Coordinates of C-alpha atoms in Angstrom, one line a residue:
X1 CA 0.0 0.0 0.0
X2 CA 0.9 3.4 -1.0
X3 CA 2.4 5.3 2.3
X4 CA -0.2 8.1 1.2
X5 CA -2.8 5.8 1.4
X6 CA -1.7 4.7 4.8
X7 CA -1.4 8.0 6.0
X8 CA -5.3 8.6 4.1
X9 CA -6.5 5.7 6.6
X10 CA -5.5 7.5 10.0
X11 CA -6.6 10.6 8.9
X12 CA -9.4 9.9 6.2
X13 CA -11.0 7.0 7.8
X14 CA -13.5 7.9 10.6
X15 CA -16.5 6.1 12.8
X16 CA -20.3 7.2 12.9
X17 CA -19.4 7.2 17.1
X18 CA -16.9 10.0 16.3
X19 CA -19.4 12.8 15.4
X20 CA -22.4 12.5 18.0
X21 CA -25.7 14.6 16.4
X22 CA -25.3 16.8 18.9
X23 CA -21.6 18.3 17.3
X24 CA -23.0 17.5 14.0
X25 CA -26.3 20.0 14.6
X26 CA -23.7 22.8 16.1
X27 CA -22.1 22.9 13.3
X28 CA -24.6 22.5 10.8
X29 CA -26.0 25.5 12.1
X30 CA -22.9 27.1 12.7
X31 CA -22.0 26.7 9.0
X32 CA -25.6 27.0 7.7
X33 CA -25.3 24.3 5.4
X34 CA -28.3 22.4 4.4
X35 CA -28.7 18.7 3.7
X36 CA -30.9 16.6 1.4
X37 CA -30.9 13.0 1.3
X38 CA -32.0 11.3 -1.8
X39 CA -32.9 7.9 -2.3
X40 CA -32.7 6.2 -6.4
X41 CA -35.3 3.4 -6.2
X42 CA -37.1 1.2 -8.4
X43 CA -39.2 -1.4 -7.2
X44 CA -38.5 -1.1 -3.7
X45 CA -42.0 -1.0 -1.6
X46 CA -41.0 -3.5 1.1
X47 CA -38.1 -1.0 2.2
X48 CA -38.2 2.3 1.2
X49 CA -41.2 3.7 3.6
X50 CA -38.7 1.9 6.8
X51 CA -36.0 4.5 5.3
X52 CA -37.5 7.1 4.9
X53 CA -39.7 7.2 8.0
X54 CA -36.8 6.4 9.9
X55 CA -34.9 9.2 9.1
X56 CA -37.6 11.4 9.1
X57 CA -38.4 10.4 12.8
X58 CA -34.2 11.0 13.7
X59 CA -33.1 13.5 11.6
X60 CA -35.8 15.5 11.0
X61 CA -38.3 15.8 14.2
X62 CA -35.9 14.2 16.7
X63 CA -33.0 16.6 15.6
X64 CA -33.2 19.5 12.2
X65 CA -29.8 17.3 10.7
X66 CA -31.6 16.6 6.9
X67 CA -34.0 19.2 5.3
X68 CA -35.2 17.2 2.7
X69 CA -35.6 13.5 1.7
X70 CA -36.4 13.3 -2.3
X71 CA -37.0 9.8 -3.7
X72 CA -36.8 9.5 -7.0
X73 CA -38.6 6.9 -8.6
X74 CA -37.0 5.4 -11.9
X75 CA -40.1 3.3 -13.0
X76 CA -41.6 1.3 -10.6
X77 CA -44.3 -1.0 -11.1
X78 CA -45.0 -2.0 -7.6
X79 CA -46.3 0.5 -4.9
X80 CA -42.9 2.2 -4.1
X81 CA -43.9 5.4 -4.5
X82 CA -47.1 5.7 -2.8
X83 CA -45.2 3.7 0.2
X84 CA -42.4 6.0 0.4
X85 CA -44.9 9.2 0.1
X86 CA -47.1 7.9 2.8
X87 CA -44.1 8.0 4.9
X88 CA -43.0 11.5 4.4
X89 CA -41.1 11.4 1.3
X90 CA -41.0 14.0 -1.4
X91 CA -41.3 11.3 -4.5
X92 CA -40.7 12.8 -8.0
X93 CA -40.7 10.5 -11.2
X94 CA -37.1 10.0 -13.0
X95 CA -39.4 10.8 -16.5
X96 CA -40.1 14.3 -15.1
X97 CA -36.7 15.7 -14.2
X98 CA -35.2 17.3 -17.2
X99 CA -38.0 16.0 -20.1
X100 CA -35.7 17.6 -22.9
X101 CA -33.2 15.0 -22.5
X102 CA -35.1 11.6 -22.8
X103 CA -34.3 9.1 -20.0
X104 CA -31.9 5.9 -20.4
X105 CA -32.1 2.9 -17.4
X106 CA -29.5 3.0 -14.4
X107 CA -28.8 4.4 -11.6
X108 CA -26.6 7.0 -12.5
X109 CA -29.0 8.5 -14.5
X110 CA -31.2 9.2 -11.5
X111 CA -28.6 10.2 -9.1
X112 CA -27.5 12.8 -12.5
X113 CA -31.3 14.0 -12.4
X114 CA -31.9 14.3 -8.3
X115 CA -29.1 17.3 -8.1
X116 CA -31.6 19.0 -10.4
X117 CA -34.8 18.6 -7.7
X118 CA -32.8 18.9 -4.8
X119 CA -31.5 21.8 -3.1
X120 CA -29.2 21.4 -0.3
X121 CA -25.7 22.2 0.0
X122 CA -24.6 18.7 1.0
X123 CA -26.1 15.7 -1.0
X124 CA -26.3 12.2 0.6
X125 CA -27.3 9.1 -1.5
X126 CA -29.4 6.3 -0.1
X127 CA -30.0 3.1 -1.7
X128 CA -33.4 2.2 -1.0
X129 CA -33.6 -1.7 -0.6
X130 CA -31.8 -1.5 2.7
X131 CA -32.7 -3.6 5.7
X132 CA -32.4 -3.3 9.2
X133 CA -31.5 0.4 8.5
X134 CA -30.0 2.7 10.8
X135 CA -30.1 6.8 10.4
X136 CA -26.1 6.6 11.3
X137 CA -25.9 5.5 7.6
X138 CA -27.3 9.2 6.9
X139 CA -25.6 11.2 9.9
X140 CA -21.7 9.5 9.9
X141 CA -21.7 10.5 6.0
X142 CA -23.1 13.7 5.8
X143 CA -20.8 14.3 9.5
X144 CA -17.2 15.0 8.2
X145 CA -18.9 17.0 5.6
X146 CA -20.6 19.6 8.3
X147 CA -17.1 19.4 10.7
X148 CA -14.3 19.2 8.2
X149 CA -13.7 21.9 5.1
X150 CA -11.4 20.4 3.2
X151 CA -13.9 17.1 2.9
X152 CA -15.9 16.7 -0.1
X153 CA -16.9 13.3 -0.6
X154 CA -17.5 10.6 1.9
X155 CA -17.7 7.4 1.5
X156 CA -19.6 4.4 4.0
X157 CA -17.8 1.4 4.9
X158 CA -19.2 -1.3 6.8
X159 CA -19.8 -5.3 7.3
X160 CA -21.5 -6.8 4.3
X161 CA -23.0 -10.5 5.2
X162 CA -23.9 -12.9 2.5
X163 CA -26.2 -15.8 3.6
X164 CA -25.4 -15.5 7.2
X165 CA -21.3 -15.4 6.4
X166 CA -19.9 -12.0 7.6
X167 CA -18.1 -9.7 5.0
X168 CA -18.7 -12.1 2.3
X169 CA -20.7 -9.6 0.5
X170 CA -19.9 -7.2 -2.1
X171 CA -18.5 -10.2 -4.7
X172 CA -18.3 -7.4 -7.4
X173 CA -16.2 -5.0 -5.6
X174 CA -13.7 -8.0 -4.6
X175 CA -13.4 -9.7 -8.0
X176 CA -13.6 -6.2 -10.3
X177 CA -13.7 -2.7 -8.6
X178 CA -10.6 -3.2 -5.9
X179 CA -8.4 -5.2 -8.2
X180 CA -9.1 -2.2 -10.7
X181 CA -8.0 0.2 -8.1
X182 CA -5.3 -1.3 -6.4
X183 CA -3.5 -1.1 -10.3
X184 CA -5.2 2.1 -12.0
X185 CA -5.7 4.2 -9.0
X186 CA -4.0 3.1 -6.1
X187 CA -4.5 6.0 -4.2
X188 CA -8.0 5.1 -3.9
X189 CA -6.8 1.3 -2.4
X190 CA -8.3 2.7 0.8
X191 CA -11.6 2.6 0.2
X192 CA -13.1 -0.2 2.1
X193 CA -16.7 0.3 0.1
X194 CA -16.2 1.9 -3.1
X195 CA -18.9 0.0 -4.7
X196 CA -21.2 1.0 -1.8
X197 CA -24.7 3.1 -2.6
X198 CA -24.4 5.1 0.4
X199 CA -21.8 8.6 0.4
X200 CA -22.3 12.1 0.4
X201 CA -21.0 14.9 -1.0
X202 CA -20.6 18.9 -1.5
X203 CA -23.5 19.6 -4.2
X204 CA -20.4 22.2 -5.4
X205 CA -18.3 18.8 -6.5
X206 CA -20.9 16.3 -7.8
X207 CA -22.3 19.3 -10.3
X208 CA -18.7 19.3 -11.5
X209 CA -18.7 15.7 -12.4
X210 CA -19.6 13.6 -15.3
X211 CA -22.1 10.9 -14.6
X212 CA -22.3 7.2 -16.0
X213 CA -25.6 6.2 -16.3
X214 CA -25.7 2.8 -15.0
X215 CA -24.1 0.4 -12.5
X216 CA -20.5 2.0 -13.4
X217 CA -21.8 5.5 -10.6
X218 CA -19.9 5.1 -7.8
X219 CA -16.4 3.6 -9.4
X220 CA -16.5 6.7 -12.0
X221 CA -17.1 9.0 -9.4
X222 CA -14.8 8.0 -6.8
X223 CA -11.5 8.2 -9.9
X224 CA -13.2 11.6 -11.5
X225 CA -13.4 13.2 -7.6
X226 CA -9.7 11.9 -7.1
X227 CA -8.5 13.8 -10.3
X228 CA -11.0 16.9 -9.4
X229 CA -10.5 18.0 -5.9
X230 CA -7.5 15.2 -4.5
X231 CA -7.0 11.8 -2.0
X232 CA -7.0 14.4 1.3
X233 CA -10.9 15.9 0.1
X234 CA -11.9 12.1 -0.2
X235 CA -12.9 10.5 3.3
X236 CA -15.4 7.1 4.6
X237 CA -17.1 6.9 7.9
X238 CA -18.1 3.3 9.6
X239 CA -21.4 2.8 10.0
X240 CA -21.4 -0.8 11.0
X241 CA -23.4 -3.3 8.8
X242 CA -24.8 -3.2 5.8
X243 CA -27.8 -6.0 5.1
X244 CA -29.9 -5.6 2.1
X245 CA -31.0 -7.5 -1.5
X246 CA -28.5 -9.1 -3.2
X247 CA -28.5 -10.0 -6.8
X248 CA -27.7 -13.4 -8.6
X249 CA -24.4 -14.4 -10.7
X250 CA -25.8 -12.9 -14.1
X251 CA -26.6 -9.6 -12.6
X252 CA -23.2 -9.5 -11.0
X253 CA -22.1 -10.3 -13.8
X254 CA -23.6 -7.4 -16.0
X255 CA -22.6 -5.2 -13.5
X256 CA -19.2 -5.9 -13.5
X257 CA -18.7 -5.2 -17.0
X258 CA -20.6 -1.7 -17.0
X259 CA -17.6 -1.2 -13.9
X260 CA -14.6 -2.3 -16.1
X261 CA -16.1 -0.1 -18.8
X262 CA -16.1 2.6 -16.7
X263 CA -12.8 2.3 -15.5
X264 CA -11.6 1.4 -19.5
X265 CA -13.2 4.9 -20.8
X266 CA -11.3 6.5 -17.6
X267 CA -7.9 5.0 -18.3
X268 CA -8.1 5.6 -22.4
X269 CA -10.9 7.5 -23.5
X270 CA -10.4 5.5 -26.9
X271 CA -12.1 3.4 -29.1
X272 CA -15.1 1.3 -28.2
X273 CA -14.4 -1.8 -27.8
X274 CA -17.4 -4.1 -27.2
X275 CA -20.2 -2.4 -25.4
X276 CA -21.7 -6.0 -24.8
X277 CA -21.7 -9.0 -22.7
X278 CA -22.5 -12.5 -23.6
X279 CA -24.0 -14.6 -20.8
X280 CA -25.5 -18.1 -20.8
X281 CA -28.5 -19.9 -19.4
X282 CA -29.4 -23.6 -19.5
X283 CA -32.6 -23.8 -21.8
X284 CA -34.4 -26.6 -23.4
X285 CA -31.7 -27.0 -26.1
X286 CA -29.1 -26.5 -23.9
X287 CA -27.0 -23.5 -23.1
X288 CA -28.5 -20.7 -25.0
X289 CA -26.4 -17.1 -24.8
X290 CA -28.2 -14.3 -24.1
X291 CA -26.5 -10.6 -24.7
X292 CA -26.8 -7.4 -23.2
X293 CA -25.4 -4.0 -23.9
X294 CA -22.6 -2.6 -21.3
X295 CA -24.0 1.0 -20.0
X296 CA -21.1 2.9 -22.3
X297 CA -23.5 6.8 -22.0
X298 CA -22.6 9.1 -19.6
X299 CA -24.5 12.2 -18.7
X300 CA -22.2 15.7 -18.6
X301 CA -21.5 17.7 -15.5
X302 CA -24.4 18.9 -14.4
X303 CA -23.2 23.1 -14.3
X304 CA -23.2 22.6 -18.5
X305 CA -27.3 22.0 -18.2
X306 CA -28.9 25.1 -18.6
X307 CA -32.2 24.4 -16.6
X308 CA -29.4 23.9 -13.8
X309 CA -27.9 27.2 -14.9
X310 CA -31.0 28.6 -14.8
X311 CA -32.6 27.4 -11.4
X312 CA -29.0 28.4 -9.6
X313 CA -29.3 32.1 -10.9
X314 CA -32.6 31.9 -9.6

């Protein structure tokens, strides 16, 4: 390990326990910053209402940390929107943020669209199919962002079971994203969650950065943050455990190529090379591929929109 990554991890690497609310409301007031927390979901009724309300309840009438919670829903054909309404959330549609520029699938592309019906100074992501959730996923992010200046985006780490075996989740950040890092970007080697769904940052940096659309988010931000503001502006808190849906093989498996692509368009910029991925499923015949595009779009910084322009002037 790099000795600046080493020296990253005693000063970079923080616990929820560190900041109580108390210090974290002092200085939010003290610095006037506001805070919205925004949760990208799609088919998530069974958890997103248990988020939402939760940190309504401890962030919002138990103690003024979080001004706004927006979820934005990217298509749902279950009840996750009237679910996370009911329990205090403001829900807008993916489809009506920015209807000049017609929508494309993936997460990135809602998290692109949120900064544009959001309005606080800090921005903190959620994932919505959390379980067991905890409002320290919300307050040890967004903490070192109210208590620390030179901090601009902050990562969560934390356990990650899989089937009742700790740390065993995360397969894709094991096998793709921290091999990636460890020999692209090694100053990034610290990062015990890079893939994770859950970090804040300074709406001032993430309106500076280009967005991939899809699974390929959170590598692509973590590499174009490193080159924008530097390792020292970078930070991740410990918020203990992480338990939530996870996905089969194939999925993984999709996902990890819309990562590598990420990382390929990163490290060259140059030609496409295949922007597909062959997979294969037992069928009546036999094995029978099946083939799906690799997320390859990626939306612009958001200060080059001009409804952004326009809304900030205003």
């Amino acid at each position: 390990m790099l000795n600046e990554v080493e020296r990253w991890l005693t000063t970079r690497s923080w616990s929820v326990t560190d900041r109580p609310l108390h210090q974290l409301l002092a200085a939010k007031q003290r610095t006037k910053q506001t805070v919205s927390v925004v949760l990208p979901a799609l088919n998530e009724e069974e958890t997103v209402g248990d988020i939402v309300a939760i940190i309504r309840h401890d962030l919002m009438q138990q103690v003024p940390l979080v001004d706004e919670i927006v979820v934005v829903d990217s298509g749902s054909t279950d009840r996750t929107s009237q679910v996370a309404a009911a329990a205090g959330a403001t829900v807008v549609h993916r489809d009506e943020i920015l209807p000049r520029i017609p929508t494309v699938p993936g997460k990135g592309e809602v998290l692109w669209r949120s900064l544009l019906v959001t309005s606080g100074d800090i921005v903190c992501f959620i994932d919505a199919d959390l379980k067991e959730f905890s409002s320290d996923f919300v307050a040890g992010i967004v903490g070192p962002l109210l208590t620390e200046p030179g901090v601009d985006l902050v990562k969560a780490m934390y356990d990650r079971p899989l089937g009742g075996a700790a740390g065993q989740g995360g397969r894709v950040t094991e096998l793709m994203a921290r091999p990636l890092l460890n020999m692209h970007w090694p100053q990034l080697a610290g990062f015990v969650q890079p893939l994770g769904g859950e970090y804040a940052a300074r709406r001032s940096l993430l309106e500076q950065l280009p967005f991939p659309v899809g699974y390929g988010i959170e590598l692509g931000m973590l590499v174009d943050a490193l080159h924008l503001v530097g390792l020292d502006a970078l930070a991740q808190v410990d918020v203990g455990v992480r338990k939530h849906r996870h996905q089969d093989g194939q999925a993984l498996g999709r996902m990890s190529a819309a990562i590598y692509r990420t990382a390929q368009l990163r490290l060259a910029r140059g030609h496409l090379i295949r922007p597909a991925l062959t997979q294969f499923e037992r069928g009546a015949s036999g094995f029978e591929p099946r083939t799906y595009s690799v997320d390859t779009e990626e939306r612009p910084p958001m200060v080059e929109i001009a409804e952004y322009a326009e809304r900030k002037v205003a």
